[in-house]
Amino acid sequence: MGSTQPEFKNPATTTLLELVKARRTYYGLKAESPISDEAIESIVQDAVLHVPSSFNTQTSRVVLLLKEEHQKLWDIAINIMESLVAAGKVPKEMFETHTKPKLNAFRAAYGTVLFFVDYDSLAAIKEKFAIYADKFDPFALESNAMSQYLVWTALCSEGFGANLQHYSPLIDEQVQKTWNIPASWKLDAQLVFGTPASEPSEKTFQPIEDRYKVFGK
């Protein structure tokens, strides 16, 4: 593949692609923020409003947890894992040496964005377009994933580090009760963010020639 840098019509395209390249997974995070809580809210709200969804179904739901509310989430996860250890479902040594330190690292961050999908809201459109009925749930997940990626990239652009976690279904019931989440909202992912306290690991790539083809050039 050629290595010559293309010239884009809009300079913002270069900026956008540089932000995409700069987004990384940070596990070492501090409970500090380089921007205001209102600015964080603006990022999350814009993702909810403007990320596309199939047939404009708008199935993504998002909850932003900051400071003590964020800590409460990871206390829930720690308590649930401890109960699994007590029940003999998780080895105690693995929990103490691996799982608990990881959960405490998430707790040490500034906030968590909870991403949900409201599958119940798809009932009418599944009936209207029955031929696609089995596709709408995967479409909803795709839209939700775009929201996760946009928020992650935007937060990194503002000086945060972040990592994406998936502790469903272990924490779902307690999350629903603690923050009065509607039953139709199904938790998909948790984006943990804070000021970076360590560097991300090296990023590696499979050969682009094995992953990309172009025709008609």
Short mmCIF file of C-alpha atoms in Angstrom, two decimals:
data_model
loop_
_atom_site.label_atom_id
_atom_site.label_comp_id
_atom_site.label_asym_id
_atom_site.label_seq_id
_atom_site.Cartn_x
_atom_site.Cartn_y
_atom_site.Cartn_z
CA MET A 1 0.00 0.00 0.00
CA GLY A 2 1.20 3.51 -0.71
CA SER A 3 2.63 5.59 2.11
CA THR A 4 2.08 9.05 0.59
CA GLN A 5 -0.04 11.25 2.83
CA PRO A 6 -3.24 12.31 1.01
CA GLU A 7 -4.47 15.88 0.91
CA PHE A 8 -7.96 16.26 2.35
CA LYS A 9 -10.37 18.99 1.30
CA ASN A 10 -11.32 19.69 4.92
CA PRO A 11 -8.49 20.04 7.48
CA ALA A 12 -10.88 18.70 10.13
CA THR A 13 -10.62 15.29 8.45
CA THR A 14 -6.95 15.10 9.38
CA THR A 15 -7.81 16.13 12.94
CA LEU A 16 -10.54 13.50 13.15
CA LEU A 17 -8.24 10.72 11.95
CA GLU A 18 -5.50 11.82 14.34
CA LEU A 19 -7.99 11.56 17.22
CA VAL A 20 -8.92 8.07 16.07
CA LYS A 21 -5.23 7.08 16.08
CA ALA A 22 -4.66 8.66 19.51
CA ARG A 23 -7.52 6.83 21.25
CA ARG A 24 -6.02 4.11 23.43
CA THR A 25 -6.88 1.84 26.34
CA TYR A 26 -5.64 3.22 29.68
CA TYR A 27 -5.94 1.09 32.80
CA GLY A 28 -4.02 3.31 35.23
CA LEU A 29 -6.42 6.18 35.98
CA LYS A 30 -6.81 8.87 38.65
CA ALA A 31 -9.98 10.44 40.05
CA GLU A 32 -9.21 13.75 38.37
CA SER A 33 -10.72 15.56 35.40
CA PRO A 34 -9.06 17.97 32.95
CA ILE A 35 -12.46 19.45 32.02
CA SER A 36 -15.70 20.43 33.77
CA ASP A 37 -18.46 17.95 34.50
CA GLU A 38 -20.67 20.00 32.19
CA ALA A 39 -18.21 19.43 29.33
CA ILE A 40 -18.27 15.68 30.00
CA GLU A 41 -22.07 15.78 29.95
CA SER A 42 -22.01 17.61 26.63
CA ILE A 43 -19.87 14.88 25.06
CA VAL A 44 -22.18 12.13 26.27
CA GLN A 45 -25.37 13.98 25.32
CA ASP A 46 -24.09 14.71 21.81
CA ALA A 47 -23.33 11.02 21.35
CA VAL A 48 -26.86 10.09 22.47
CA LEU A 49 -28.41 12.62 20.10
CA HIS A 50 -26.25 12.37 17.00
CA VAL A 51 -24.89 8.83 16.63
CA PRO A 52 -26.93 7.15 13.86
CA SER A 53 -29.22 4.17 14.34
CA SER A 54 -30.95 1.92 11.81
CA PHE A 55 -34.34 3.28 10.73
CA ASN A 56 -33.68 6.13 13.20
CA THR A 57 -34.81 3.81 16.02
CA GLN A 58 -32.63 5.66 18.60
CA THR A 59 -32.28 2.62 20.86
CA SER A 60 -29.17 3.66 22.82
CA ARG A 61 -29.55 4.75 26.45
CA VAL A 62 -26.72 6.17 28.52
CA VAL A 63 -26.10 6.87 32.23
CA LEU A 64 -23.15 9.02 33.35
CA LEU A 65 -21.72 8.30 36.80
CA LEU A 66 -19.23 10.72 38.34
CA LYS A 67 -17.18 10.77 41.55
CA GLU A 68 -19.00 9.00 44.42
CA GLU A 69 -21.65 7.57 42.10
CA HIS A 70 -18.90 6.09 39.94
CA GLN A 71 -17.25 4.58 43.02
CA LYS A 72 -20.59 3.11 44.04
CA LEU A 73 -20.72 1.18 40.75
CA TRP A 74 -17.38 -0.51 41.29
CA ASP A 75 -18.20 -1.21 44.95
CA ILE A 76 -21.19 -3.11 43.60
CA ALA A 77 -18.94 -5.09 41.26
CA ILE A 78 -16.45 -5.85 44.05
CA ASN A 79 -19.21 -6.99 46.42
CA ILE A 80 -20.74 -9.23 43.77
CA MET A 81 -17.40 -10.83 42.98
CA GLU A 82 -16.73 -11.36 46.70
CA SER A 83 -20.07 -13.16 46.99
CA LEU A 84 -19.08 -15.41 44.08
CA VAL A 85 -15.81 -16.21 45.85
CA ALA A 86 -17.71 -17.03 49.05
CA ALA A 87 -20.03 -19.32 47.07
CA GLY A 88 -17.06 -21.15 45.59
CA LYS A 89 -17.83 -19.99 42.04
CA VAL A 90 -14.65 -17.91 41.67
CA PRO A 91 -11.23 -19.05 43.00
CA LYS A 92 -10.20 -16.86 45.94
CA GLU A 93 -6.57 -16.59 44.81
CA MET A 94 -7.58 -15.42 41.33
CA PHE A 95 -9.92 -12.84 42.84
CA GLU A 96 -7.33 -11.48 45.29
CA THR A 97 -4.41 -11.36 42.86
CA HIS A 98 -6.16 -10.44 39.62
CA THR A 99 -9.84 -9.47 39.73
CA LYS A 100 -9.96 -7.32 42.87
CA PRO A 101 -6.91 -5.17 41.97
CA LYS A 102 -8.43 -4.61 38.53
CA LEU A 103 -11.80 -3.57 40.00
CA ASN A 104 -10.08 -1.26 42.49
CA ALA A 105 -8.22 0.32 39.57
CA PHE A 106 -11.55 1.06 37.88
CA ARG A 107 -12.87 2.48 41.15
CA ALA A 108 -9.87 4.82 41.38
CA ALA A 109 -10.95 6.62 38.17
CA TYR A 110 -13.15 9.72 37.87
CA GLY A 111 -16.26 8.35 36.21
CA THR A 112 -18.01 5.63 34.26
CA VAL A 113 -20.38 5.85 31.32
CA LEU A 114 -22.97 3.06 31.29
CA PHE A 115 -24.23 2.14 27.83
CA PHE A 116 -27.62 0.43 27.50
CA VAL A 117 -29.85 -0.74 24.66
CA ASP A 118 -33.64 -0.48 24.88
CA TYR A 119 -34.69 -3.54 22.89
CA ASP A 120 -38.34 -3.19 23.92
CA SER A 121 -38.58 0.03 21.92
CA LEU A 122 -38.06 -2.02 18.75
CA ALA A 123 -41.33 -3.95 19.01
CA ALA A 124 -43.31 -1.71 16.65
CA ILE A 125 -40.69 -1.51 13.93
CA LYS A 126 -40.08 -5.28 14.09
CA GLU A 127 -43.76 -5.74 13.39
CA LYS A 128 -43.80 -3.14 10.62
CA PHE A 129 -40.73 -4.58 8.87
CA ALA A 130 -41.14 -8.23 9.78
CA ILE A 131 -38.69 -9.38 7.10
CA TYR A 132 -35.91 -7.61 9.04
CA ALA A 133 -37.20 -8.46 12.53
CA ASP A 134 -34.21 -10.59 13.46
CA LYS A 135 -31.79 -7.86 12.36
CA PHE A 136 -32.97 -4.99 14.55
CA ASP A 137 -31.35 -6.22 17.79
CA PRO A 138 -27.89 -6.53 16.15
CA PHE A 139 -28.45 -3.14 14.48
CA ALA A 140 -29.16 -1.64 17.91
CA LEU A 141 -25.91 -3.06 19.29
CA GLU A 142 -24.01 -1.59 16.34
CA SER A 143 -25.44 1.85 17.06
CA ASN A 144 -24.59 1.48 20.74
CA ALA A 145 -21.02 0.51 19.86
CA MET A 146 -20.69 3.67 17.77
CA SER A 147 -21.78 5.72 20.79
CA GLN A 148 -19.19 3.97 22.95
CA TYR A 149 -16.45 4.68 20.44
CA LEU A 150 -17.41 8.32 19.96
CA VAL A 151 -17.52 9.05 23.71
CA TRP A 152 -14.24 7.19 24.25
CA THR A 153 -12.49 9.11 21.46
CA ALA A 154 -13.88 12.49 22.56
CA LEU A 155 -12.88 11.94 26.20
CA CYS A 156 -9.35 10.99 25.14
CA SER A 157 -9.23 14.14 23.01
CA GLU A 158 -9.97 16.17 26.17
CA GLY A 159 -7.11 14.61 28.14
CA PHE A 160 -8.80 11.59 29.71
CA GLY A 161 -7.67 8.01 29.60
CA ALA A 162 -10.35 5.33 29.39
CA ASN A 163 -11.02 1.61 29.14
CA LEU A 164 -14.14 -0.30 28.11
CA GLN A 165 -15.49 -3.03 30.36
CA HIS A 166 -18.27 -5.64 30.17
CA TYR A 167 -19.52 -6.79 33.58
CA SER A 168 -23.00 -7.75 32.45
CA PRO A 169 -24.99 -9.64 33.52
CA LEU A 170 -23.28 -9.81 36.94
CA ILE A 171 -23.99 -6.20 37.91
CA ASP A 172 -27.21 -5.61 35.97
CA GLU A 173 -29.73 -6.15 38.77
CA GLN A 174 -27.89 -3.98 41.28
CA VAL A 175 -27.34 -1.23 38.71
CA GLN A 176 -31.04 -1.20 37.91
CA LYS A 177 -32.01 -0.96 41.58
CA THR A 178 -29.36 1.58 42.60
CA TRP A 179 -30.06 4.13 39.88
CA ASN A 180 -33.71 3.27 39.15
CA ILE A 181 -32.98 2.18 35.59
CA PRO A 182 -36.01 1.15 33.49
CA ALA A 183 -36.30 -2.63 33.13
CA SER A 184 -36.26 -2.35 29.33
CA TRP A 185 -32.73 -0.86 29.37
CA LYS A 186 -30.23 -3.71 28.93
CA LEU A 187 -26.67 -2.93 30.02
CA ASP A 188 -24.07 -3.50 27.31
CA ALA A 189 -20.79 -1.85 28.37
CA GLN A 190 -19.09 0.35 30.94
CA LEU A 191 -16.57 3.01 29.87
CA VAL A 192 -14.25 3.89 32.77
CA PHE A 193 -12.41 7.22 32.50
CA GLY A 194 -10.05 9.45 34.47
CA THR A 195 -6.76 11.28 34.19
CA PRO A 196 -4.07 8.85 32.97
CA ALA A 197 -1.73 7.60 35.70
CA SER A 198 0.27 5.31 33.40
CA GLU A 199 1.03 4.82 29.73
CA PRO A 200 -1.00 2.50 27.51
CA SER A 201 0.58 -0.69 26.21
CA GLU A 202 2.13 -0.76 22.76
CA LYS A 203 -0.41 -0.96 19.96
CA THR A 204 0.20 -3.66 17.36
CA PHE A 205 -1.42 -4.19 13.98
CA GLN A 206 -2.06 -7.12 11.71
CA PRO A 207 -0.87 -6.44 8.12
CA ILE A 208 -3.23 -4.02 6.40
CA GLU A 209 -2.83 -6.08 3.22
CA ASP A 210 -4.67 -8.95 4.96
CA ARG A 211 -7.54 -6.73 6.10
CA TYR A 212 -8.23 -4.32 3.26
CA LYS A 213 -8.99 -4.49 -0.46
CA VAL A 214 -9.76 -1.78 -3.02
CA PHE A 215 -11.31 -2.16 -6.46
CA GLY A 216 -11.83 0.37 -9.23
CA LYS A 217 -8.93 2.59 -8.30
#
